[in-house]
CSV table of C-alpha atoms in Angstrom, one decimal:
chain,number,residue,atom,x,y,z
R,10,MET,CA,58.6,-123.8,137.0
R,11,ARG,CA,56.4,-125.0,139.9
R,12,LEU,CA,55.0,-124.0,143.4
R,13,ARG,CA,57.9,-123.2,145.5
R,14,GLY,CA,56.4,-122.0,148.8
R,15,ARG,CA,57.0,-123.7,151.8
R,16,GLY,CA,54.0,-123.9,153.4
R,17,CYS,CA,50.1,-123.6,152.9
R,18,VAL,CA,47.3,-125.4,154.2
R,19,ALA,CA,45.2,-127.3,151.4
R,20,ALA,CA,42.4,-125.4,149.8
R,21,GLY,CA,38.8,-126.6,150.0
R,22,LEU,CA,37.4,-129.8,148.5
R,23,VAL,CA,37.7,-130.5,144.9
R,24,SER,CA,34.9,-132.9,143.7
R,25,VAL,CA,32.6,-132.9,140.7
R,26,LEU,CA,29.7,-132.3,143.4
R,27,VAL,CA,31.5,-129.8,145.8
R,28,ALA,CA,33.1,-126.8,145.0
R,29,LEU,CA,36.7,-125.7,146.0
R,30,ALA,CA,36.7,-123.7,149.4
R,31,GLY,CA,39.3,-120.7,150.0
R,32,CYS,CA,42.9,-121.2,151.6
R,33,ALA,CA,42.9,-121.2,155.7
R,34,GLY,CA,45.2,-119.8,157.7
R,35,GLY,CA,48.5,-121.4,159.1
R,36,GLU,CA,51.7,-122.7,157.3
R,37,ARG,CA,53.4,-126.4,157.8
R,38,GLU,CA,57.2,-127.0,157.3
R,39,GLY,CA,57.5,-128.6,153.9
R,40,ALA,CA,53.9,-128.6,153.2
R,41,VAL,CA,52.7,-128.7,149.2
R,42,PRO,CA,49.6,-126.2,148.5
R,43,THR,CA,46.9,-128.3,146.9
R,44,THR,CA,44.9,-125.7,145.6
R,45,ALA,CA,43.6,-126.1,142.1
R,46,PRO,CA,45.8,-124.7,139.3
R,47,PRO,CA,45.3,-121.3,138.0
R,48,THR,CA,43.4,-121.6,134.7
R,49,THR,CA,45.7,-119.4,132.6
R,50,GLY,CA,49.0,-121.6,133.3
R,51,ARG,CA,51.1,-122.6,135.9
R,52,SER,CA,52.2,-120.3,138.6
R,53,SER,CA,54.7,-120.2,141.2
R,54,THR,CA,52.1,-118.8,143.6
R,55,THR,CA,48.9,-120.8,145.1
R,56,GLY,CA,46.2,-118.7,144.3
R,57,SER,CA,43.5,-117.4,146.4
R,58,ALA,CA,40.2,-117.9,146.7
R,59,PRO,CA,37.9,-114.9,144.9
R,60,PRO,CA,36.8,-112.1,147.1
R,61,ARG,CA,33.6,-113.0,149.2
R,62,THR,CA,30.6,-111.3,148.3
R,63,GLU,CA,28.5,-110.2,151.2
R,64,THR,CA,24.9,-111.5,151.7
R,65,SER,CA,22.2,-111.4,154.3
R,66,GLU,CA,22.2,-115.3,154.4
R,67,ALA,CA,24.8,-117.5,155.9
R,68,SER,CA,27.0,-119.7,153.4
R,69,PRO,CA,26.0,-123.6,153.5
R,70,THR,CA,28.7,-125.3,155.2
R,71,PRO,CA,30.7,-127.5,152.3
R,72,THR,CA,30.6,-131.3,152.9
R,73,PRO,CA,34.0,-132.7,154.1
R,74,ALA,CA,35.8,-135.1,151.5
R,75,ASN,CA,36.0,-138.7,152.3
R,76,PRO,CA,39.6,-138.7,153.3
R,77,VAL,CA,39.9,-141.7,151.2
R,78,SER,CA,39.5,-140.0,147.7
R,79,ILE,CA,41.3,-137.8,145.4
R,80,PRO,CA,39.6,-134.9,147.2
R,81,GLY,CA,40.4,-136.1,150.4
R,82,LEU,CA,44.3,-135.8,149.2
R,83,ILE,CA,43.6,-132.7,148.0
R,84,ALA,CA,42.2,-131.5,150.6
R,85,ARG,CA,44.7,-131.7,153.4
R,86,PRO,CA,48.6,-130.8,153.2
R,87,HIS,CA,51.2,-133.1,152.6
R,88,THR,CA,54.7,-132.6,154.2
R,89,GLY,CA,57.9,-133.8,153.0
R,90,SER,CA,61.4,-133.0,154.7
R,91,ASP,CA,64.4,-134.5,156.5
R,92,LEU,CA,66.0,-136.2,153.5
R,93,ARG,CA,68.8,-138.2,155.3
R,94,LEU,CA,71.4,-139.9,153.6
R,95,GLY,CA,72.9,-143.5,154.9
R,96,ALA,CA,75.2,-145.9,153.7
R,97,VAL,CA,76.8,-145.9,150.7
R,98,LEU,CA,75.7,-148.6,148.5
R,99,ALA,CA,77.7,-148.4,145.1
R,100,ARG,CA,80.1,-146.5,144.0
R,101,THR,CA,80.8,-145.7,140.0
R,102,ALA,CA,82.7,-143.5,137.8
R,103,ALA,CA,79.4,-141.8,137.2
R,104,TYR,CA,77.4,-141.7,140.4
R,105,THR,CA,77.3,-142.7,144.0
R,106,SER,CA,74.4,-144.8,145.5
R,107,ARG,CA,73.2,-144.2,149.0
R,108,ALA,CA,70.2,-145.6,151.1
R,109,VAL,CA,68.2,-142.7,152.4
R,110,THR,CA,65.2,-141.8,154.5
R,111,TYR,CA,62.6,-139.0,154.5
R,112,GLU,CA,59.5,-138.0,156.3
R,113,ALA,CA,56.3,-137.9,154.3
R,114,ASP,CA,52.9,-136.8,155.9
R,115,GLY,CA,54.4,-138.1,159.6
R,116,LEU,CA,56.2,-141.5,158.1
R,117,THR,CA,59.8,-142.4,157.8
R,118,ILE,CA,60.4,-143.6,154.3
R,119,SER,CA,63.1,-145.4,152.7
R,120,GLY,CA,64.7,-145.4,149.3
R,121,ILE,CA,67.6,-145.1,147.3
R,122,MET,CA,69.3,-142.0,145.9
R,123,ASN,CA,71.7,-141.9,143.4
R,124,VAL,CA,73.9,-139.0,142.7
R,125,PRO,CA,76.0,-137.9,139.7
R,126,GLU,CA,79.4,-137.2,140.0
R,127,GLY,CA,80.6,-134.0,139.0
R,128,GLU,CA,79.5,-130.5,140.2
R,129,GLY,CA,75.6,-130.0,140.6
R,130,PRO,CA,73.4,-128.7,141.3
R,131,PHE,CA,71.5,-131.8,139.1
R,132,PRO,CA,67.8,-132.0,138.1
R,133,ALA,CA,66.4,-134.4,140.5
R,134,LEU,CA,63.6,-137.5,139.7
R,135,VAL,CA,61.6,-139.5,141.9
R,136,LEU,CA,60.9,-143.0,140.7
R,137,ALA,CA,57.9,-144.8,141.8
R,138,HIS,CA,58.1,-148.9,141.2
R,139,GLY,CA,55.4,-150.8,140.3
R,140,TYR,CA,53.9,-153.7,142.3
R,141,ILE,CA,56.2,-156.1,144.1
R,142,ASP,CA,55.2,-158.1,147.0
R,143,PRO,CA,55.8,-156.0,150.5
R,144,SER,CA,57.2,-159.2,152.2
R,145,VAL,CA,59.9,-160.2,149.6
R,146,TYR,CA,60.8,-156.4,148.7
R,147,THR,CA,64.2,-154.9,149.3
R,148,THR,CA,65.0,-151.5,149.4
R,149,GLY,CA,65.3,-149.9,146.1
R,150,ARG,CA,64.5,-153.6,144.3
R,151,GLY,CA,62.3,-151.7,141.5
R,152,LEU,CA,63.5,-149.7,138.1
R,153,ALA,CA,67.1,-150.9,138.8
R,154,ARG,CA,67.5,-150.1,135.0
R,155,GLU,CA,66.2,-146.6,135.3
R,156,GLN,CA,67.9,-145.8,138.6
R,157,ASP,CA,71.4,-146.4,136.6
R,158,LEU,CA,70.8,-145.1,133.4
R,159,LEU,CA,69.0,-142.2,134.5
R,160,ALA,CA,72.0,-141.1,136.9
R,161,ARG,CA,74.4,-141.9,134.5
R,162,GLU,CA,72.5,-138.8,132.4
R,163,GLY,CA,73.2,-136.2,135.0
R,164,PHE,CA,70.1,-136.3,137.6
R,165,VAL,CA,69.5,-137.3,140.9
R,166,VAL,CA,67.5,-140.3,141.3
R,167,LEU,CA,65.4,-140.6,144.6
R,168,HIS,CA,63.6,-144.2,144.3
R,169,THR,CA,61.2,-144.3,146.8
R,170,ASP,CA,60.1,-147.8,148.7
R,171,TYR,CA,56.8,-146.7,149.9
R,172,ARG,CA,55.4,-147.2,153.2
R,173,ASN,CA,55.0,-150.7,154.3
R,174,HIS,CA,58.3,-151.6,151.9
R,175,ALA,CA,61.8,-152.3,153.4
R,176,GLY,CA,62.8,-149.6,156.0
R,177,SER,CA,59.6,-147.5,156.0
R,178,ASP,CA,57.2,-147.1,158.1
R,179,ASP,CA,54.2,-149.6,158.2
R,180,ASP,CA,50.4,-148.2,157.3
R,181,PRO,CA,48.4,-151.0,158.1
R,182,ASP,CA,45.2,-149.6,156.3
R,183,ASN,CA,47.1,-148.6,153.2
R,184,ASP,CA,45.6,-151.7,151.2
R,185,VAL,CA,42.4,-151.5,152.1
R,186,ASN,CA,42.5,-147.7,151.5
R,187,LEU,CA,43.3,-148.7,147.8
R,188,ARG,CA,47.3,-147.8,148.2
R,189,LEU,CA,46.4,-144.1,148.3
R,190,GLY,CA,49.2,-143.6,151.0
R,191,TYR,CA,51.8,-144.2,148.2
R,192,THR,CA,50.8,-141.1,146.5
R,193,GLU,CA,51.5,-139.2,149.5
R,194,ASP,CA,55.0,-141.0,149.8
R,195,VAL,CA,55.7,-139.8,146.2
R,196,ILE,CA,54.6,-136.1,147.0
R,197,GLY,CA,56.9,-136.5,150.4
R,198,ALA,CA,59.7,-137.7,148.3
R,199,ALA,CA,59.4,-134.3,145.9
R,200,LEU,CA,59.2,-132.2,149.1
R,201,ALA,CA,62.1,-133.5,151.0
R,202,LEU,CA,64.2,-133.0,147.8
R,203,ARG,CA,63.1,-129.7,147.3
R,204,ASP,CA,63.9,-128.5,151.0
R,205,SER,CA,67.0,-130.8,151.7
R,206,GLY,CA,69.3,-127.6,151.1
R,207,ARG,CA,71.7,-129.8,149.9
R,208,PRO,CA,74.0,-128.5,147.1
R,209,GLU,CA,73.7,-131.5,144.6
R,210,ILE,CA,70.1,-131.1,144.1
R,211,ASP,CA,68.7,-128.5,142.3
R,212,GLY,CA,65.2,-128.4,143.9
R,213,ASP,CA,63.6,-126.1,141.5
R,214,ARG,CA,63.5,-128.9,138.8
R,215,ILE,CA,62.3,-132.1,139.8
R,216,GLY,CA,60.4,-134.8,137.5
R,217,LEU,CA,58.8,-138.1,138.1
R,218,LEU,CA,58.8,-141.2,136.9
R,219,GLY,CA,56.4,-144.2,137.4
R,220,ARG,CA,55.9,-148.4,136.3
R,221,SER,CA,53.0,-150.5,136.3
R,222,MET,CA,51.3,-149.7,139.5
R,223,GLY,CA,53.7,-146.8,139.9
R,224,GLY,CA,52.1,-145.0,136.6
R,225,GLY,CA,48.7,-145.0,138.9
R,226,VAL,CA,50.7,-143.2,141.4
R,227,VAL,CA,52.0,-141.0,139.2
R,228,TYR,CA,48.5,-140.1,137.6
R,229,ASN,CA,47.3,-139.5,141.3
R,230,THR,CA,50.3,-137.6,142.3
R,231,LEU,CA,49.5,-134.9,139.1
R,232,VAL,CA,46.1,-134.0,139.9
R,233,VAL,CA,46.5,-134.1,143.9
R,234,ALA,CA,49.6,-131.8,143.7
R,235,PRO,CA,49.8,-129.7,140.5
R,236,GLY,CA,52.7,-127.7,140.0
R,237,LEU,CA,55.1,-130.1,142.2
R,238,PHE,CA,56.7,-131.6,139.8
R,239,ASP,CA,58.0,-130.1,136.2
R,240,ALA,CA,57.0,-133.4,134.1
R,241,ALA,CA,56.1,-136.9,134.5
R,242,VAL,CA,56.7,-140.1,132.8
R,243,VAL,CA,54.9,-143.6,132.7
R,244,PHE,CA,55.8,-147.1,131.9
R,245,ALA,CA,53.3,-149.8,131.1
R,246,PRO,CA,51.1,-148.0,133.6
R,247,VAL,CA,48.0,-149.7,135.3
R,248,SER,CA,44.2,-148.6,134.7
R,249,SER,CA,43.3,-144.9,135.9
R,250,ARG,CA,40.3,-146.3,137.1
R,251,PRO,CA,40.9,-148.3,140.4
R,252,ALA,CA,37.9,-150.5,140.1
R,253,GLU,CA,39.4,-151.7,137.0
R,254,ASN,CA,42.5,-152.4,138.7
R,255,ILE,CA,41.2,-154.5,141.3
R,256,ASP,CA,38.9,-156.5,139.1
R,257,HIS,CA,41.7,-157.6,136.3
R,258,PHE,CA,44.7,-158.1,139.2
R,259,GLN,CA,43.1,-158.7,142.7
R,260,ARG,CA,39.6,-160.3,142.2
R,261,SER,CA,40.5,-162.4,139.5
R,262,ASP,CA,43.4,-163.9,141.7
R,263,GLY,CA,41.3,-164.2,144.8
R,264,ASP,CA,43.0,-161.9,146.8
R,265,PRO,CA,40.7,-161.5,150.0
R,266,VAL,CA,41.9,-157.8,150.7
R,267,VAL,CA,39.0,-157.5,147.9
R,268,ALA,CA,36.2,-158.3,150.5
R,269,GLU,CA,37.9,-155.8,152.8
R,270,ILE,CA,38.1,-152.9,150.5
R,271,GLU,CA,34.2,-153.8,149.6
R,272,ALA,CA,33.2,-153.7,153.2
R,273,ALA,CA,34.8,-150.4,154.0
R,274,HIS,CA,33.7,-148.7,151.0
R,275,GLY,CA,31.3,-150.4,148.9
R,276,THR,CA,31.0,-151.9,145.6
R,277,PRO,CA,31.2,-149.4,142.2
R,278,ALA,CA,27.2,-150.5,142.0
R,279,SER,CA,26.3,-149.9,145.6
R,280,ASN,CA,28.5,-146.7,146.2
R,281,PRO,CA,29.4,-145.1,142.6
R,282,THR,CA,30.5,-141.8,144.4
R,283,PHE,CA,33.5,-143.4,146.1
R,284,TRP,CA,34.5,-145.1,143.0
R,285,ARG,CA,34.4,-142.1,141.1
R,286,GLU,CA,36.4,-140.2,143.7
R,287,VAL,CA,39.5,-142.4,143.9
R,288,SER,CA,39.7,-142.1,139.8
R,289,PRO,CA,42.3,-139.3,138.9
R,290,LEU,CA,40.7,-139.3,135.8
R,291,THR,CA,37.7,-137.4,137.5
R,292,TYR,CA,39.9,-134.9,138.4
R,293,VAL,CA,42.3,-134.5,135.3
R,294,ASP,CA,41.3,-130.6,134.7
R,295,ARG,CA,43.6,-129.9,137.6
R,296,VAL,CA,46.9,-131.7,135.7
R,297,THR,CA,49.9,-128.9,134.7
R,298,GLU,CA,52.8,-131.0,134.0
R,299,PRO,CA,53.3,-132.4,130.5
R,300,LEU,CA,53.2,-136.2,130.5
R,301,LEU,CA,54.9,-138.9,128.4
R,302,ILE,CA,53.2,-142.5,128.2
R,303,HIS,CA,55.1,-145.7,127.3
R,304,HIS,CA,53.5,-148.6,126.3
R,305,GLY,CA,53.6,-152.1,124.6
R,306,THR,CA,51.3,-153.3,122.0
R,307,ALA,CA,52.1,-156.9,123.6
R,308,ASP,CA,51.5,-156.1,126.8
R,309,ALA,CA,49.6,-158.8,128.7
R,310,THR,CA,49.7,-157.4,132.2
R,311,CYS,CA,48.4,-153.7,131.7
R,312,PRO,CA,46.4,-153.9,128.5
R,313,LEU,CA,47.5,-150.8,125.6
R,314,ALA,CA,43.6,-149.7,126.1
R,315,TRP,CA,44.1,-148.3,129.3
R,316,SER,CA,46.6,-146.2,128.4
R,317,GLU,CA,44.7,-145.4,124.8
R,318,ARG,CA,41.7,-144.1,127.1
R,319,THR,CA,44.1,-142.1,129.7
R,320,THR,CA,45.4,-140.7,126.7
R,321,ALA,CA,42.2,-139.7,125.3
R,322,GLU,CA,40.9,-138.1,128.6
R,323,PHE,CA,44.1,-136.2,128.9
R,324,GLU,CA,43.8,-134.9,125.3
R,325,ALA,CA,39.7,-133.7,125.9
R,326,ALA,CA,40.7,-132.2,128.7
R,327,GLY,CA,43.5,-130.0,126.7
R,328,LYS,CA,46.6,-131.6,128.9
R,329,ASP,CA,50.1,-132.0,127.2
R,330,VAL,CA,50.2,-135.7,126.9
R,331,ARG,CA,51.9,-138.1,124.3
R,332,LEU,CA,51.5,-142.0,124.2
R,333,ILE,CA,54.4,-143.9,122.7
R,334,LYS,CA,53.1,-147.4,121.5
R,335,TYR,CA,56.2,-149.9,121.0
R,336,PRO,CA,55.0,-152.8,118.5
R,337,GLY,CA,55.7,-156.3,120.0
R,338,GLU,CA,56.9,-155.1,123.3
R,339,GLY,CA,55.6,-156.5,126.6
R,340,HIS,CA,55.1,-155.4,129.8
R,341,THR,CA,58.6,-155.5,131.0
R,342,PHE,CA,60.0,-153.3,128.2
R,343,ALA,CA,63.1,-155.7,127.0
R,344,PRO,CA,64.2,-155.2,123.1
R,345,GLN,CA,62.8,-151.4,122.9
R,346,TRP,CA,63.7,-150.4,126.6
R,347,PRO,CA,66.9,-148.5,125.1
R,348,THR,CA,64.8,-146.4,122.4
R,349,SER,CA,62.2,-145.9,125.1
R,350,MET,CA,65.0,-144.6,127.7
R,351,ARG,CA,66.1,-142.1,125.0
R,352,HIS,CA,62.6,-141.0,124.6
R,353,THR,CA,62.6,-140.6,128.2
R,354,VAL,CA,65.9,-138.8,128.7
R,355,ALA,CA,65.2,-136.5,125.6
R,356,PHE,CA,61.6,-135.5,127.5
R,357,PHE,CA,62.8,-134.6,130.7
R,358,ASP,CA,66.3,-132.8,129.5
R,359,ALA,CA,63.6,-130.5,127.6
R,360,HIS,CA,61.4,-130.0,130.8
R,361,LEU,CA,63.8,-130.2,133.3
R,362,ARG,CA,67.0,-128.5,132.0
């Protein structure tokens, strides 16, 4: 079960330094409520602020969240709508693949959707791909094996291209802002599926799967929009600490964007608050969905230690998380990919059917 209301403004800021404020009036079509989840479990309602105690002193004004941060994403409402099916890209005996677009927080995002043959509605999955240079990326290019297999298993599969990719709108600040916009694109995909009204899509059963960089997008999504998805899976994910990813992937490669990031946001040493507030681990208490992590012990791209640490943080917070390690498996999952997908399908079957 997940949050099913069609609109609510965002809750007040969530941060280790700033308390949550209450929900304020107004509705946005297709918006996801981003209040913190109830401590007693998942709910189909957004919850409400505690009763106000009358005092003779004015309450202090909350400090606004940095818009480039997890609290910033939590604080604002997110929209997803206008799911449009375009050209048929492929037909198989099991499913039809079509180009799609949808709206996410005011941007048009492209992607591919596989729809199973047969009588729906089918549970849906949003797929978040790993890093592929946007200059060479083509629509639906990531997670091709997963798109095919999961559709054959009876899931509607929406593979998002993200902003700045393929036919999606541009966001010129996305790289300097640590690609947090990809989180908004994934949230928008779920909302667009949920509110599409299409008979083949069960908007009350939606899962999320991410690979490599997309695993980091999944972590962000779980803390920004708890209750939006029913379950999540990640393969060979990046670190849940963005500063570590920058050092590992960009700084070591001489990426000039690193200098732009540090000019805009500071370094971990000069601005530790910023770097703490862009890590989903800081807000892991918000997570409500079960999470399955796949990681190979021979992954030379994303070290297994990253997933071990993330798993430990989720467990310490009392979250439903499982890490499956694959001896000798590398980043791309070749010999043991079929086994990993059997675990994945069983996991989604348990939580979405």
